[in-house]
CSV table of N, CA and C in Angstrom, one decimal:
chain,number,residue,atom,x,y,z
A,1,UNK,N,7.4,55.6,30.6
A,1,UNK,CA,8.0,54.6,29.7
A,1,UNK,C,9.5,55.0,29.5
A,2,UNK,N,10.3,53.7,29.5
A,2,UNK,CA,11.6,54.3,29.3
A,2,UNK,C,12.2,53.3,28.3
A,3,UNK,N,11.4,52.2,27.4
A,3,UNK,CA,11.9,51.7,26.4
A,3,UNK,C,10.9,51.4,25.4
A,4,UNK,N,11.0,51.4,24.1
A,4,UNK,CA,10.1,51.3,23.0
A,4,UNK,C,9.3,49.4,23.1
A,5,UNK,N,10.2,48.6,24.0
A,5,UNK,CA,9.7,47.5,24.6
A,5,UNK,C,8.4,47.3,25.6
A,6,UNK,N,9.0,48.5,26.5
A,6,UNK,CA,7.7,49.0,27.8
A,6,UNK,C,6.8,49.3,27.0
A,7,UNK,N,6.7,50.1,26.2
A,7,UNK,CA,5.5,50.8,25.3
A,7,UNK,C,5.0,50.1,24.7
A,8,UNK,N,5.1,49.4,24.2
A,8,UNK,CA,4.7,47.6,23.6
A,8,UNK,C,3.6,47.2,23.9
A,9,UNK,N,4.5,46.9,25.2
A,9,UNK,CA,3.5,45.8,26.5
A,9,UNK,C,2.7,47.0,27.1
A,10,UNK,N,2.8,48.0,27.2
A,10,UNK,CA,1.8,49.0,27.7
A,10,UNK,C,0.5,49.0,26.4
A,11,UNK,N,0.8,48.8,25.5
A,11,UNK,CA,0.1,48.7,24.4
A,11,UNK,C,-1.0,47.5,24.1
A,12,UNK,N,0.2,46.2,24.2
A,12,UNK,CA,-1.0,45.0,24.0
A,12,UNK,C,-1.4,44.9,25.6
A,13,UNK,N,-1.5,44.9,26.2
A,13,UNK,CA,-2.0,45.1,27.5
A,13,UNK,C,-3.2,46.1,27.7
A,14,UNK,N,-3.5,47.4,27.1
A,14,UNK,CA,-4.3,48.3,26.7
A,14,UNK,C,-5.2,47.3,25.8
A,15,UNK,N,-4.5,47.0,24.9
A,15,UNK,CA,-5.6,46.2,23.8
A,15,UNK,C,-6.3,45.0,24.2
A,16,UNK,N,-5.7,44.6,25.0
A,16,UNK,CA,-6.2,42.9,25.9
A,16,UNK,C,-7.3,43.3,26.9
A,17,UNK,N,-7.2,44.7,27.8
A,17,UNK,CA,-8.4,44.7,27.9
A,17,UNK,C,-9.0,45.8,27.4
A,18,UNK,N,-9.4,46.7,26.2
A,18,UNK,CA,-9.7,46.8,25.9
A,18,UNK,C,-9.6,46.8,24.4
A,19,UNK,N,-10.3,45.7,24.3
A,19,UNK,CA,-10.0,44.8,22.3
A,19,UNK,C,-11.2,45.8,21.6
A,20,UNK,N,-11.8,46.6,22.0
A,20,UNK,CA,-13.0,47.5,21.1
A,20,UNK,C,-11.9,48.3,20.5
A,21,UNK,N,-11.1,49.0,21.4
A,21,UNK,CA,-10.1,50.0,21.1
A,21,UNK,C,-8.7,49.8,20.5
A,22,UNK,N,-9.1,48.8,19.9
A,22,UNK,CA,-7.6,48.1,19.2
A,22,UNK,C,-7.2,49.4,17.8
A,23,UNK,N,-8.0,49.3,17.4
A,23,UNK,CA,-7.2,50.4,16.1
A,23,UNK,C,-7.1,51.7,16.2
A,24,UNK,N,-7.6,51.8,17.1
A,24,UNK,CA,-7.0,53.5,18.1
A,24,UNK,C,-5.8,53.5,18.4
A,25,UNK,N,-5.6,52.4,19.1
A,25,UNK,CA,-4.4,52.1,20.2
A,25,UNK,C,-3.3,51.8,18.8
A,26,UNK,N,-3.7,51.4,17.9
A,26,UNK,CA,-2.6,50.6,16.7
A,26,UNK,C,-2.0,51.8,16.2
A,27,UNK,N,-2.9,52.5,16.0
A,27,UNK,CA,-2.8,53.8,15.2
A,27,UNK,C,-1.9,55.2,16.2
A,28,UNK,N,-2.2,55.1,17.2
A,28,UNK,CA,-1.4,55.7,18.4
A,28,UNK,C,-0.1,55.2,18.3
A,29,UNK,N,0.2,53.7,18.5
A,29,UNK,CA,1.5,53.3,18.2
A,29,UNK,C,2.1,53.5,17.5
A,30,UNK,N,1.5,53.6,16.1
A,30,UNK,CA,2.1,53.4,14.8
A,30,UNK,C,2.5,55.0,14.4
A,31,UNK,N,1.7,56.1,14.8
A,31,UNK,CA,2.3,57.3,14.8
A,31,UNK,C,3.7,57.6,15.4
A,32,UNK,N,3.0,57.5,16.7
A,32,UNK,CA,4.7,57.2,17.7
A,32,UNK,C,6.1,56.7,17.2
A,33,UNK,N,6.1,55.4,16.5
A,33,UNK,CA,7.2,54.7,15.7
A,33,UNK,C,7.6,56.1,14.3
A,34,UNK,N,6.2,56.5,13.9
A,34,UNK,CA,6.9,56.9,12.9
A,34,UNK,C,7.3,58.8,12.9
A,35,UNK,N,7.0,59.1,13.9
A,35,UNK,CA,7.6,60.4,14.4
A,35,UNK,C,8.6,59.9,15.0
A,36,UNK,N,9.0,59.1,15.8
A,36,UNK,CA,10.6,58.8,16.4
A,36,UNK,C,11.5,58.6,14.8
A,37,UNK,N,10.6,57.6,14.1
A,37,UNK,CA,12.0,57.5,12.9
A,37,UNK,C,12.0,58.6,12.1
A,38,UNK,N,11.3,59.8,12.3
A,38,UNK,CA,11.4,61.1,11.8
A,38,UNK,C,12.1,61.9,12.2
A,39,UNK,N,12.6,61.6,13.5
A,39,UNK,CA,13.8,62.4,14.4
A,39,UNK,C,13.1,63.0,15.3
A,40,UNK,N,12.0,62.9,15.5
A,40,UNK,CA,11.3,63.3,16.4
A,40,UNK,C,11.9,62.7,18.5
A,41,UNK,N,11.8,63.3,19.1
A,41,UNK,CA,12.6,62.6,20.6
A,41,UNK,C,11.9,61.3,21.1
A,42,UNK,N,12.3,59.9,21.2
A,42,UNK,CA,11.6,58.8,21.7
A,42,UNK,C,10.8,59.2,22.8
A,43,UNK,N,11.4,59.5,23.7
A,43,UNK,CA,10.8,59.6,24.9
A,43,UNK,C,9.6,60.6,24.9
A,44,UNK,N,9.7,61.6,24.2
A,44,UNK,CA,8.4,62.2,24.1
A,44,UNK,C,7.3,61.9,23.4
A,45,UNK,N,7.4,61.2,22.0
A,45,UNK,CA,6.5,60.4,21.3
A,45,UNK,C,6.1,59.5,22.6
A,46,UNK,N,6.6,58.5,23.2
A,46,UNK,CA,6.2,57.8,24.0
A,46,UNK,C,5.2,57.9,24.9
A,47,UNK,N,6.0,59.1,25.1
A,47,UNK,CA,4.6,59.7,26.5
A,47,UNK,C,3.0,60.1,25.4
A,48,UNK,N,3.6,60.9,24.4
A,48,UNK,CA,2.2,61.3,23.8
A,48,UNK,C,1.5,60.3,23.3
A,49,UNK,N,2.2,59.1,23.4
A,49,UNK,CA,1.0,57.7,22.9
A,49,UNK,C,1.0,57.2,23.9
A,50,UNK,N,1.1,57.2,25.1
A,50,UNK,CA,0.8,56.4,26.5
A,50,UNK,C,-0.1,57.4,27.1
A,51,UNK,N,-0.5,58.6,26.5
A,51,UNK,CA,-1.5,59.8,27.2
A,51,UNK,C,-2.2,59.3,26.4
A,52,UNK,N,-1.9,59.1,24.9
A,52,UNK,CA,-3.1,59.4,24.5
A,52,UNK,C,-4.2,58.2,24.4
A,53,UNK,N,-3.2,56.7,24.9
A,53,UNK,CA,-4.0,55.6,24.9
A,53,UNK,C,-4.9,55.9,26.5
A,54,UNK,N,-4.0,56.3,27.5
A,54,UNK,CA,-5.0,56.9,28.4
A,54,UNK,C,-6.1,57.7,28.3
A,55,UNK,N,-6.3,58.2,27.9
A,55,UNK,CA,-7.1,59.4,27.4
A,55,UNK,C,-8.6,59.1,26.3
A,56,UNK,N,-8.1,57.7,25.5
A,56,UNK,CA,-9.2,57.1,24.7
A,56,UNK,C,-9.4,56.0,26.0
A,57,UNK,N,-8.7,55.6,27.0
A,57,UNK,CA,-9.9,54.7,27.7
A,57,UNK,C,-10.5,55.5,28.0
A,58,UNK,N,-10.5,56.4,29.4
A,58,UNK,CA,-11.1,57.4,30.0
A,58,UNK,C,-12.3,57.6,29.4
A,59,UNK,N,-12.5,58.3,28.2
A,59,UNK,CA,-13.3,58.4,27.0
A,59,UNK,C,-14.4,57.3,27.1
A,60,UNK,N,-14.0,56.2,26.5
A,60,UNK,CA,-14.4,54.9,26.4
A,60,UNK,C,-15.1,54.6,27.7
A,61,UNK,N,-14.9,54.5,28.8
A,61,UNK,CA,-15.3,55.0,30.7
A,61,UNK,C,-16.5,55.4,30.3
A,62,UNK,N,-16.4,56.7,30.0
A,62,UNK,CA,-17.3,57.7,30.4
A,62,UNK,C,-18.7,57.3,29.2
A,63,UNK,N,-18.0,57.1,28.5
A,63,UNK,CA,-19.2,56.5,27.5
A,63,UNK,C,-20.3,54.9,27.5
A,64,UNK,N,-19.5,54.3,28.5
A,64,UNK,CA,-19.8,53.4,28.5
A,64,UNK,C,-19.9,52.6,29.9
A,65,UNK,N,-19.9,53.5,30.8
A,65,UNK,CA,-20.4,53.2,32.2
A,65,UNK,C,-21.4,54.6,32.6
């Protein structure tokens, strides 16, 4: 990810197809936002919510195939 826009659409895109996982994914984002406005580094918040939305499908995978 290289803009808080990409991460967005990486996001409703995650949620579009998978709508079970929407308030995971909300809550992932919404950390993200608020550790960057904490001074925390964009770009690494970013990655740690684009792992970690990876990481609850995978999950979600394994559980459910």
């Amino acid at each position: 990810m290289t803009t808080l826009s990409q991460l967005q659409d990486f996001v409703k895109n995650a949620i579009h197809k998978y709508p079970q996982l929407e308030n995971q994914f909300a809550e992932y984002y919404q950390l993200c936002i608020d550790e960057i406005e904490s001074g925390e580094s964009m770009y690494n918040e970013m990655s740690l919510c684009e792992n970690s939305i990876n990481e609850a499908i995978v999950e979600h995978l394994k559980t459910y195939n």
